[in-house]
CSV table of C-alpha atoms in Angstrom, one decimal:
chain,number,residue,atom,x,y,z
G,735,UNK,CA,115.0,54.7,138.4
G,736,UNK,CA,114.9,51.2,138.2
G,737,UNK,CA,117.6,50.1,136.7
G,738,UNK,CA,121.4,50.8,138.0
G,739,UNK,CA,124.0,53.8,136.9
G,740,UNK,CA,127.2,53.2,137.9
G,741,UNK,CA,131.1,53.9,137.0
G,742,UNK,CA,133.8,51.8,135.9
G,743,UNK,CA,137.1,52.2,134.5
G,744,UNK,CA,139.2,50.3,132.4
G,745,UNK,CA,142.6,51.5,131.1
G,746,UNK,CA,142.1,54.1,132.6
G,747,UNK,CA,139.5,55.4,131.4
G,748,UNK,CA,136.0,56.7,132.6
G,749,UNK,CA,133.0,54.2,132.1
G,750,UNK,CA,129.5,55.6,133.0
G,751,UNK,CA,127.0,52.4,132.8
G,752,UNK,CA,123.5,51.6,133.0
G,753,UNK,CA,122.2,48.6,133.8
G,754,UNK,CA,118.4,47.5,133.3
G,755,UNK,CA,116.4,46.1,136.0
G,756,UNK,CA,116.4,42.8,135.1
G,757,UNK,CA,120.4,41.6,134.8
G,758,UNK,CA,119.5,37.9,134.3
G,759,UNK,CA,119.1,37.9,130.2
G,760,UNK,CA,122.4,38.9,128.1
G,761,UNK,CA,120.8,41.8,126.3
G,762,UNK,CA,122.3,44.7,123.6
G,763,UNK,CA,125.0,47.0,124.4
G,764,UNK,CA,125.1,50.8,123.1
G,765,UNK,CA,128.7,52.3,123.1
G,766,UNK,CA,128.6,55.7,123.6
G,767,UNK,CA,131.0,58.6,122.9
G,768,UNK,CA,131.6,61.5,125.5
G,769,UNK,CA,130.8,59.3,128.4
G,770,UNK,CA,126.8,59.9,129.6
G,771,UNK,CA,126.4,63.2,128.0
G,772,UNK,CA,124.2,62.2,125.4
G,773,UNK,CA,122.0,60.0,128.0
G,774,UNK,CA,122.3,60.6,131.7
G,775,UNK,CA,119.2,63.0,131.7
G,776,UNK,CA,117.2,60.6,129.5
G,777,UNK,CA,117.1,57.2,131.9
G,778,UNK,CA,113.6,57.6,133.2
G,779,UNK,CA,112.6,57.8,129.8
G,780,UNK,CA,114.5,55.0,128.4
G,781,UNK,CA,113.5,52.9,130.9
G,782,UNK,CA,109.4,53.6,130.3
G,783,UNK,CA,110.2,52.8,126.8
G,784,UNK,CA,111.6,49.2,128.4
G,785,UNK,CA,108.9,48.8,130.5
G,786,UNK,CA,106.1,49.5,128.1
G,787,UNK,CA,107.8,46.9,125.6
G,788,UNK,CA,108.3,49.8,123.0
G,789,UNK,CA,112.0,49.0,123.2
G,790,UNK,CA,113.8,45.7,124.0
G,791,UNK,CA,116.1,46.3,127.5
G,792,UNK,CA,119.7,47.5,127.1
G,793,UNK,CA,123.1,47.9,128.4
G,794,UNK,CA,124.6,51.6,127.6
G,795,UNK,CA,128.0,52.5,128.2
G,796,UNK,CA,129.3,55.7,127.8
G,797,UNK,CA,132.9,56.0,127.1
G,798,UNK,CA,135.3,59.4,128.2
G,799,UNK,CA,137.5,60.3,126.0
G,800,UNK,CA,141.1,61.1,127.4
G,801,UNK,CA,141.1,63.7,124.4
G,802,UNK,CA,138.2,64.0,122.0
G,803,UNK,CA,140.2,66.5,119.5
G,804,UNK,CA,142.4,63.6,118.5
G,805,UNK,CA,140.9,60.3,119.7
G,806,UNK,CA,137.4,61.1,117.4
G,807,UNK,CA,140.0,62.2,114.6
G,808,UNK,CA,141.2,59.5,111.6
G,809,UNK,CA,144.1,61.7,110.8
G,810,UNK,CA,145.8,65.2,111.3
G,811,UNK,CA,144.7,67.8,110.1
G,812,UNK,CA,144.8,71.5,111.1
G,813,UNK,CA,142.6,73.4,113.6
G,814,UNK,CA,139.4,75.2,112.5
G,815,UNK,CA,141.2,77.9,114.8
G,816,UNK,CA,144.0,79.7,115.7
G,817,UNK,CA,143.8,79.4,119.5
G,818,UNK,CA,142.5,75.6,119.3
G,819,UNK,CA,145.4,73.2,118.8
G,820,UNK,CA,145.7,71.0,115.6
G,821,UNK,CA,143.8,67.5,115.1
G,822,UNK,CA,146.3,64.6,116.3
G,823,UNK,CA,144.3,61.9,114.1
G,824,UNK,CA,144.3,59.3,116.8
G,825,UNK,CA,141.2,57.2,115.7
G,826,UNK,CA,142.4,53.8,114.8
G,827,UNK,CA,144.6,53.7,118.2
G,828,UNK,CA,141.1,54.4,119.7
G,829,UNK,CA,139.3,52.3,117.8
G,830,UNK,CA,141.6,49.1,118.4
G,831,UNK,CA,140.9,49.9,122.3
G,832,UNK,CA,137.3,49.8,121.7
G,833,UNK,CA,137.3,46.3,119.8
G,834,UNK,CA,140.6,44.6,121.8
G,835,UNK,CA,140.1,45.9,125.0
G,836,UNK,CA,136.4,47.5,125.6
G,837,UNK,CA,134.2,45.6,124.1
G,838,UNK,CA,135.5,42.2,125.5
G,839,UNK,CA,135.9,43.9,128.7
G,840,UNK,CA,132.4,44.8,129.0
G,841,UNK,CA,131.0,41.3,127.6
G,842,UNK,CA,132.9,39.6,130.4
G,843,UNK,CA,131.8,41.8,133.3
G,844,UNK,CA,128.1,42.5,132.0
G,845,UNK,CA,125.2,40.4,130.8
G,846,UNK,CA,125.9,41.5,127.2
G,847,UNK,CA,125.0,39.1,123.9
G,848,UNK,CA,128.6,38.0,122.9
G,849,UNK,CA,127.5,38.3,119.6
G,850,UNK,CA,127.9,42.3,118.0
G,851,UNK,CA,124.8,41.7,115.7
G,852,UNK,CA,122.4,44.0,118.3
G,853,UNK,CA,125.2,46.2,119.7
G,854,UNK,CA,125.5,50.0,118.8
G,855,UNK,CA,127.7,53.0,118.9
G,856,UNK,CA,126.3,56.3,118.6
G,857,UNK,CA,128.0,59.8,119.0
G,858,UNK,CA,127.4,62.8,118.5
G,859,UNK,CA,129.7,66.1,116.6
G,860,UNK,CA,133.3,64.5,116.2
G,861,UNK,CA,131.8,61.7,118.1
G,862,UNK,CA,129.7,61.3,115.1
G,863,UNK,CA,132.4,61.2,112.6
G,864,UNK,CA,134.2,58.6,114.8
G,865,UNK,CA,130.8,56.4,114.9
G,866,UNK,CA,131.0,56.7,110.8
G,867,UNK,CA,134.8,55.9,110.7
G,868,UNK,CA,134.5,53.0,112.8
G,869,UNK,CA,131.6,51.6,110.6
G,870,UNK,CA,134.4,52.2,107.5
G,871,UNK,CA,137.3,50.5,109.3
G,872,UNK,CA,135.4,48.0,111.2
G,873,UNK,CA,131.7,47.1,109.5
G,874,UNK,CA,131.4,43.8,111.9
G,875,UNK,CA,131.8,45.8,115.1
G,876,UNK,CA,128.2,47.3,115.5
G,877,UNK,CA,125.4,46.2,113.5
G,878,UNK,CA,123.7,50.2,114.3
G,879,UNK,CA,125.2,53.3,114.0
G,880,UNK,CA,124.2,56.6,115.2
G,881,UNK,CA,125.3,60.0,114.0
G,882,UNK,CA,124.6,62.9,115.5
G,883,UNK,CA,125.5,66.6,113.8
G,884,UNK,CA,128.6,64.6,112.8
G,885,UNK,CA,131.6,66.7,112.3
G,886,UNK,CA,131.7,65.6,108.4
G,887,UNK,CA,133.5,68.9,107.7
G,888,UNK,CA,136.8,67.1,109.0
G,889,UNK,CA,139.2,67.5,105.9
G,890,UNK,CA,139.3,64.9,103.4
G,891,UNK,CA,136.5,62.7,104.9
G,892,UNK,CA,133.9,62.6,102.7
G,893,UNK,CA,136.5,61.9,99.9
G,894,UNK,CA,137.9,59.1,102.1
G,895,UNK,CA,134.6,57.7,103.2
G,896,UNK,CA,133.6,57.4,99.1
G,897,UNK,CA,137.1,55.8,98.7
G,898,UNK,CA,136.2,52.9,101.1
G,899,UNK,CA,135.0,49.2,99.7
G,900,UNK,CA,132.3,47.5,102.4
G,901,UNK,CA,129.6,45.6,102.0
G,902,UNK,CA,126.3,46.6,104.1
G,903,UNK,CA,124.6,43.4,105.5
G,904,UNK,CA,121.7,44.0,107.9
G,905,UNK,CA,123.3,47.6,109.5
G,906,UNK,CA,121.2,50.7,110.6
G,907,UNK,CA,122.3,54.0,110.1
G,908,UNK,CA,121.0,56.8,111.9
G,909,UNK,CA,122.0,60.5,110.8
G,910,UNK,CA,120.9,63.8,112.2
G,911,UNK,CA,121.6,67.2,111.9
G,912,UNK,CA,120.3,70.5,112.7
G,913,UNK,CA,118.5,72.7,109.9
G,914,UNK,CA,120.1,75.8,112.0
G,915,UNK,CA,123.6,74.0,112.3
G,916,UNK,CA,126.9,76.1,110.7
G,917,UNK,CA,124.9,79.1,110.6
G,918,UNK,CA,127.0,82.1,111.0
G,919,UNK,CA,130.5,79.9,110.4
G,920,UNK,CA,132.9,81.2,108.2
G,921,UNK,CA,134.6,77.6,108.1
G,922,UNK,CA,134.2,74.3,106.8
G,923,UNK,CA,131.5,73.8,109.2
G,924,UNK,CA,128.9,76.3,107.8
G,925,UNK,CA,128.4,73.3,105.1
G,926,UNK,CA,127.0,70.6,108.0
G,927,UNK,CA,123.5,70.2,106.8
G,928,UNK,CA,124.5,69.3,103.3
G,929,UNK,CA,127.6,67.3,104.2
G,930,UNK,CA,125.3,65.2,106.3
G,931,UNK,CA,123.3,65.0,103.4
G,932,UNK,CA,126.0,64.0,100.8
G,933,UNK,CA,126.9,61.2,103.7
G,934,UNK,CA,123.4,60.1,103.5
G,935,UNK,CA,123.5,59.9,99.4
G,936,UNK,CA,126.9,58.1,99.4
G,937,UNK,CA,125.5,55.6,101.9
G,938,UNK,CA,122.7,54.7,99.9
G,939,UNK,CA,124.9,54.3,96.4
G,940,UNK,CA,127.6,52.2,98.7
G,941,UNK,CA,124.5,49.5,98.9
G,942,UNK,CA,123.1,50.8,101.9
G,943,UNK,CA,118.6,50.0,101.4
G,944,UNK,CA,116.0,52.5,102.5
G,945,UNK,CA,115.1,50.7,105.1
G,946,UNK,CA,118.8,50.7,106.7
G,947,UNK,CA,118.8,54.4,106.6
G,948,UNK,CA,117.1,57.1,109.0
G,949,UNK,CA,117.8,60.7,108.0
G,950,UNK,CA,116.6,63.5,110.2
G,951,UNK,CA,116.6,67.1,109.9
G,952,UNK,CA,116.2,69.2,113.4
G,953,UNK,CA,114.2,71.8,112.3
G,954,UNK,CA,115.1,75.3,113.7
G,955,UNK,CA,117.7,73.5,115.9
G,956,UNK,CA,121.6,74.1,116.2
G,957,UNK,CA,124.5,72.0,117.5
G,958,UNK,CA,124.2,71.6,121.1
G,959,UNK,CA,123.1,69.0,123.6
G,960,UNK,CA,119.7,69.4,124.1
G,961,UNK,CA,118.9,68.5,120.6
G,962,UNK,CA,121.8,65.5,120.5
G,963,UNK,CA,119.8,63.5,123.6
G,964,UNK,CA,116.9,64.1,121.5
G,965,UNK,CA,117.9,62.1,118.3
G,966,UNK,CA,119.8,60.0,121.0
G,967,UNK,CA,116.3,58.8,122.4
G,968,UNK,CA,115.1,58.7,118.3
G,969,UNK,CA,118.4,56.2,117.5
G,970,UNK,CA,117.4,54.0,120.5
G,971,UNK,CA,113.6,53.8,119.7
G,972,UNK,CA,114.7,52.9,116.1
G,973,UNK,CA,117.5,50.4,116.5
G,974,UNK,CA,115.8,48.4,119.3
G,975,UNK,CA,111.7,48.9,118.8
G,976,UNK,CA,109.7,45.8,119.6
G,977,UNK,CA,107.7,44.3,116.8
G,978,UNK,CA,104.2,44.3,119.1
């Protein structure tokens, strides 16, 4: 690898970062949920894409969660399960600590664009409904968004989400899902495929233009990692492709 993976912490709190070869140029940052899960294993390949100028070069950070049950969570709600505790709803704590704390942190210590009209945040199951609630509360944060088998089934979201009032500028959204995904689930999560979908619709009559939206169906696939890093490269190659 050419570029640099290193940790930092702030807050207390786990950063896993990558740096690209060349450090001299403030480029894009991508804010990751669930620290480097989503991307640790696909550097190499990230990097060709760099070096081949199919993508522009990138800073990722990958953020740990203290708890992902009730940081990726906009409000309580009860467990899918008796022996898992119940949601805490701690979103919009987390969410101030990405945009008061984080992000400037990361701008001041990192050749990162001061501006957010490049940066993205992308994460995957609850991760993914965080990624969406963040673009509710806070549109001017990330100018791309990438869900991956978002957890959409979370009690009274999608009537929230239709609820909400913003105004899509020049925003990429990125949602996938697996064809397989639910399968077998007596709970609200048997319906992911078509609650991504209904995202997808609601989206599109908020505003949102074709060309802002990028739906993807994993065919055959179910919710686990291999196929997240997948649609992780797929959001990356999208959001920062080089016009050749």
């Amino acid at each position: 690898m050419n570029g640099t993976f290193l940790y930092d912490e702030l807050n207390g709190r786990q950063l896993d970062i990558y740096l690209p070869q060349d450090t001299s140029i403030d480029v894009p940052a991508v804010f990751v949920q669930d620290g480097s899960s989503l991307f640790r294993t696909q550097l190499l390949q990230i990097e060709r894409m760099i070096e081949a100028n199919i993508i522009s070069p990138i800073i990722i950070v990958g953020i740990h969660p203290f708890n992902r049950l009730d940081e990726y969570t906009p409000w309580k709600a009860p467990s899918l399960r008796s022996h898992f505790p119940d949601f805490k709803g701690e979103a919009q704590t987390y969410l101030s600590f990405l945009a008061n704390d984080l992000l400037p942190y990361i701008q001041k210590q990192y050749p990162v664009k001061q501006t957010c009209n490049e940066h993205s945040h992308i994460g995957a199951s609850l991760g993914g409904l965080f990624a969406i609630y963040t673009l509710l509360m806070r549109p001017t944060l990330f100018k791309n968004i990438a869900t991956i088998s978002g957890s959409f089934w979370y009690q009274n979201f999608l009537p929230y989400a239709k609820q909400q009032c913003i105004q899509f500028v020049d925003h990429l959204v990125y949602l996938s899902v697996g064809s397989e995904e639910g399968k077998g689930k007596t709970s609200a999560q048997r319906h992911m495929p078509l609650f991504t979908k209904q995202l997808h619709d609601l989206l599109s009559q908020k505003g949102m233009q074709k060309w802002q939206l990028q739906y993807h169906i994993e065919q055959g696939e179910g919710h686990h990692l291999r196929q997240f890093q997948r649609n992780f490269l797929s959001a990356i190659k999208w959001f920062y492709k080089r016009d050749i």
